[in-house]
Amino acid sequence: EGLLVESGGGLVQPGESLRLSCEASEFDFIEEDMSWVRQPPGEGREWVATVTSSGVTEYADSVKGRFTITRVNANNTVHLQMDNLKTEDTAKYYCARALKLSGRWYSKARGQGTQVTVSS
């Protein structure tokens, strides 16, 4: 399944920024579509963004214009730049190997996650 290790979470105030990182190993990263998903407290997991193996990006409507997903194939890393954070962005964020079925993105495998808390 490979290994995914997230980092960069923390506690910030509304309007501030965070940059999450994911280091991937033990699979062919260049060939994989990669996503970030999140799970707010007491809720189900939700898709946030995907960057395909060819560099195409897609975003959930709730984060479009505020979050940016990028990948660096040379380093087997994927990042999520989160700007203008809102309290509703509070969640555990997971890096995932992605699969698209019937127009929806699914996670084939995820890391352990990193906590993002947005609070004043």
GROMACS .gro file of C-alpha atoms in nm:
model
  120
    1GLU     CA    1   0.000   0.000   0.000
    2GLY     CA    2   0.293   0.235   0.053
    3LEU     CA    3   0.364   0.484   0.325
    4LEU     CA    4   0.219   0.835   0.364
    5VAL     CA    5   0.335   1.068   0.642
    6GLU     CA    6   0.160   1.401   0.696
    7SER     CA    7   0.294   1.704   0.879
    8GLY     CA    8   0.228   2.074   0.923
    9GLY     CA    9  -0.094   2.083   1.120
   10GLY     CA   10  -0.150   2.310   1.417
   11LEU     CA   11  -0.366   2.568   1.589
   12VAL     CA   12  -0.429   2.894   1.404
   13GLN     CA   13  -0.674   3.181   1.416
   14PRO     CA   14  -0.937   3.246   1.149
   15GLY     CA   15  -0.788   3.416   0.845
   16GLU     CA   16  -0.443   3.268   0.899
   17SER     CA   17  -0.260   3.013   0.682
   18LEU     CA   18  -0.107   2.669   0.717
   19ARG     CA   19   0.088   2.448   0.478
   20LEU     CA   20   0.048   2.074   0.508
   21SER     CA   21   0.301   1.832   0.366
   22CYS     CA   22   0.288   1.462   0.285
   23GLU     CA   23   0.590   1.244   0.225
   24ALA     CA   24   0.520   0.933   0.020
   25SER     CA   25   0.729   0.619  -0.011
   26GLU     CA   26   0.719   0.253  -0.103
   27PHE     CA   27   0.504   0.299  -0.414
   28ASP     CA   28   0.537   0.460  -0.757
   29PHE     CA   29   0.443   0.815  -0.656
   30ILE     CA   30   0.478   0.961  -1.006
   31GLU     CA   31   0.203   0.734  -1.137
   32GLU     CA   32  -0.045   0.810  -0.858
   33ASP     CA   33  -0.320   1.067  -0.829
   34MET     CA   34  -0.297   1.219  -0.482
   35SER     CA   35  -0.562   1.373  -0.261
   36TRP     CA   36  -0.612   1.547   0.068
   37VAL     CA   37  -0.921   1.448   0.263
   38ARG     CA   38  -1.036   1.564   0.605
   39GLN     CA   39  -1.255   1.453   0.891
   40PRO     CA   40  -1.410   1.722   1.112
   41PRO     CA   41  -1.481   1.633   1.475
   42GLY     CA   42  -1.782   1.404   1.500
   43GLU     CA   43  -1.837   1.395   1.125
   44GLY     CA   44  -1.752   1.175   0.831
   45ARG     CA   45  -1.454   1.204   0.606
   46GLU     CA   46  -1.474   1.451   0.316
   47TRP     CA   47  -1.269   1.501   0.005
   48VAL     CA   48  -1.075   1.831  -0.011
   49ALA     CA   49  -0.853   1.835  -0.320
   50THR     CA   50  -0.672   1.617  -0.572
   51VAL     CA   51  -0.369   1.660  -0.793
   52THR     CA   52  -0.348   1.400  -1.068
   53SER     CA   53  -0.032   1.233  -1.193
   54SER     CA   54  -0.035   1.480  -1.482
   55GLY     CA   55  -0.071   1.781  -1.252
   56VAL     CA   56  -0.441   1.857  -1.297
   57THR     CA   57  -0.602   1.987  -0.978
   58GLU     CA   58  -0.957   1.965  -0.846
   59TYR     CA   59  -1.106   2.116  -0.532
   60ALA     CA   60  -1.413   2.083  -0.318
   61ASP     CA   61  -1.635   2.389  -0.346
   62SER     CA   62  -1.584   2.464   0.024
   63VAL     CA   63  -1.211   2.525  -0.023
   64LYS     CA   64  -1.191   2.650  -0.380
   65GLY     CA   65  -1.000   2.978  -0.398
   66ARG     CA   66  -0.849   2.931  -0.051
   67PHE     CA   67  -0.657   2.603  -0.072
   68THR     CA   68  -0.390   2.500  -0.324
   69ILE     CA   69  -0.267   2.145  -0.376
   70THR     CA   70   0.073   2.086  -0.533
   71ARG     CA   71   0.308   1.795  -0.584
   72VAL     CA   72   0.685   1.766  -0.617
   73ASN     CA   73   0.757   1.440  -0.793
   74ALA     CA   74   1.132   1.472  -0.741
   75ASN     CA   75   1.076   1.456  -0.365
   76ASN     CA   76   0.769   1.230  -0.358
   77THR     CA   77   0.578   1.498  -0.173
   78VAL     CA   78   0.237   1.658  -0.195
   79HIS     CA   79   0.141   1.981  -0.022
   80LEU     CA   80  -0.177   2.162   0.073
   81GLN     CA   81  -0.146   2.538   0.113
   82MET     CA   82  -0.442   2.658   0.317
   83ASP     CA   83  -0.511   3.031   0.324
   84ASN     CA   84  -0.786   3.235   0.486
   85LEU     CA   85  -0.868   2.947   0.717
   86LYS     CA   86  -1.214   2.930   0.872
   87THR     CA   87  -1.336   2.762   1.189
   88GLU     CA   88  -1.520   2.509   0.973
   89ASP     CA   89  -1.185   2.395   0.831
   90THR     CA   90  -1.107   2.240   1.169
   91ALA     CA   91  -1.045   1.870   1.103
   92LYS     CA   92  -0.790   1.596   1.086
   93TYR     CA   93  -0.633   1.611   0.741
   94TYR     CA   94  -0.514   1.302   0.560
   95CYS     CA   95  -0.299   1.252   0.255
   96ALA     CA   96  -0.430   0.977   0.030
   97ARG     CA   97  -0.363   0.779  -0.283
   98ALA     CA   98  -0.664   0.862  -0.496
   99LEU     CA   99  -0.896   0.686  -0.735
  100LYS     CA  100  -1.173   0.843  -0.940
  101LEU     CA  101  -1.489   0.643  -0.994
  102SER     CA  102  -1.809   0.772  -1.155
  103GLY     CA  103  -1.685   1.130  -1.123
  104ARG     CA  104  -1.600   1.108  -0.752
  105TRP     CA  105  -1.262   1.081  -0.582
  106TYR     CA  106  -1.199   0.799  -0.338
  107SER     CA  107  -0.903   0.713  -0.117
  108LYS     CA  108  -0.716   0.390  -0.184
  109ALA     CA  109  -0.487   0.439   0.115
  110ARG     CA  110  -0.431   0.716   0.369
  111GLY     CA  111  -0.170   0.830   0.615
  112GLN     CA  112  -0.219   0.880   0.989
  113GLY     CA  113  -0.329   1.240   0.949
  114THR     CA  114  -0.240   1.577   1.095
  115GLN     CA  115  -0.473   1.790   1.307
  116VAL     CA  116  -0.572   2.140   1.197
  117THR     CA  117  -0.761   2.354   1.445
  118VAL     CA  118  -0.890   2.699   1.353
  119SER     CA  119  -1.009   2.893   1.654
  120SER     CA  120  -1.004   3.244   1.790
   0.00000   0.00000   0.00000
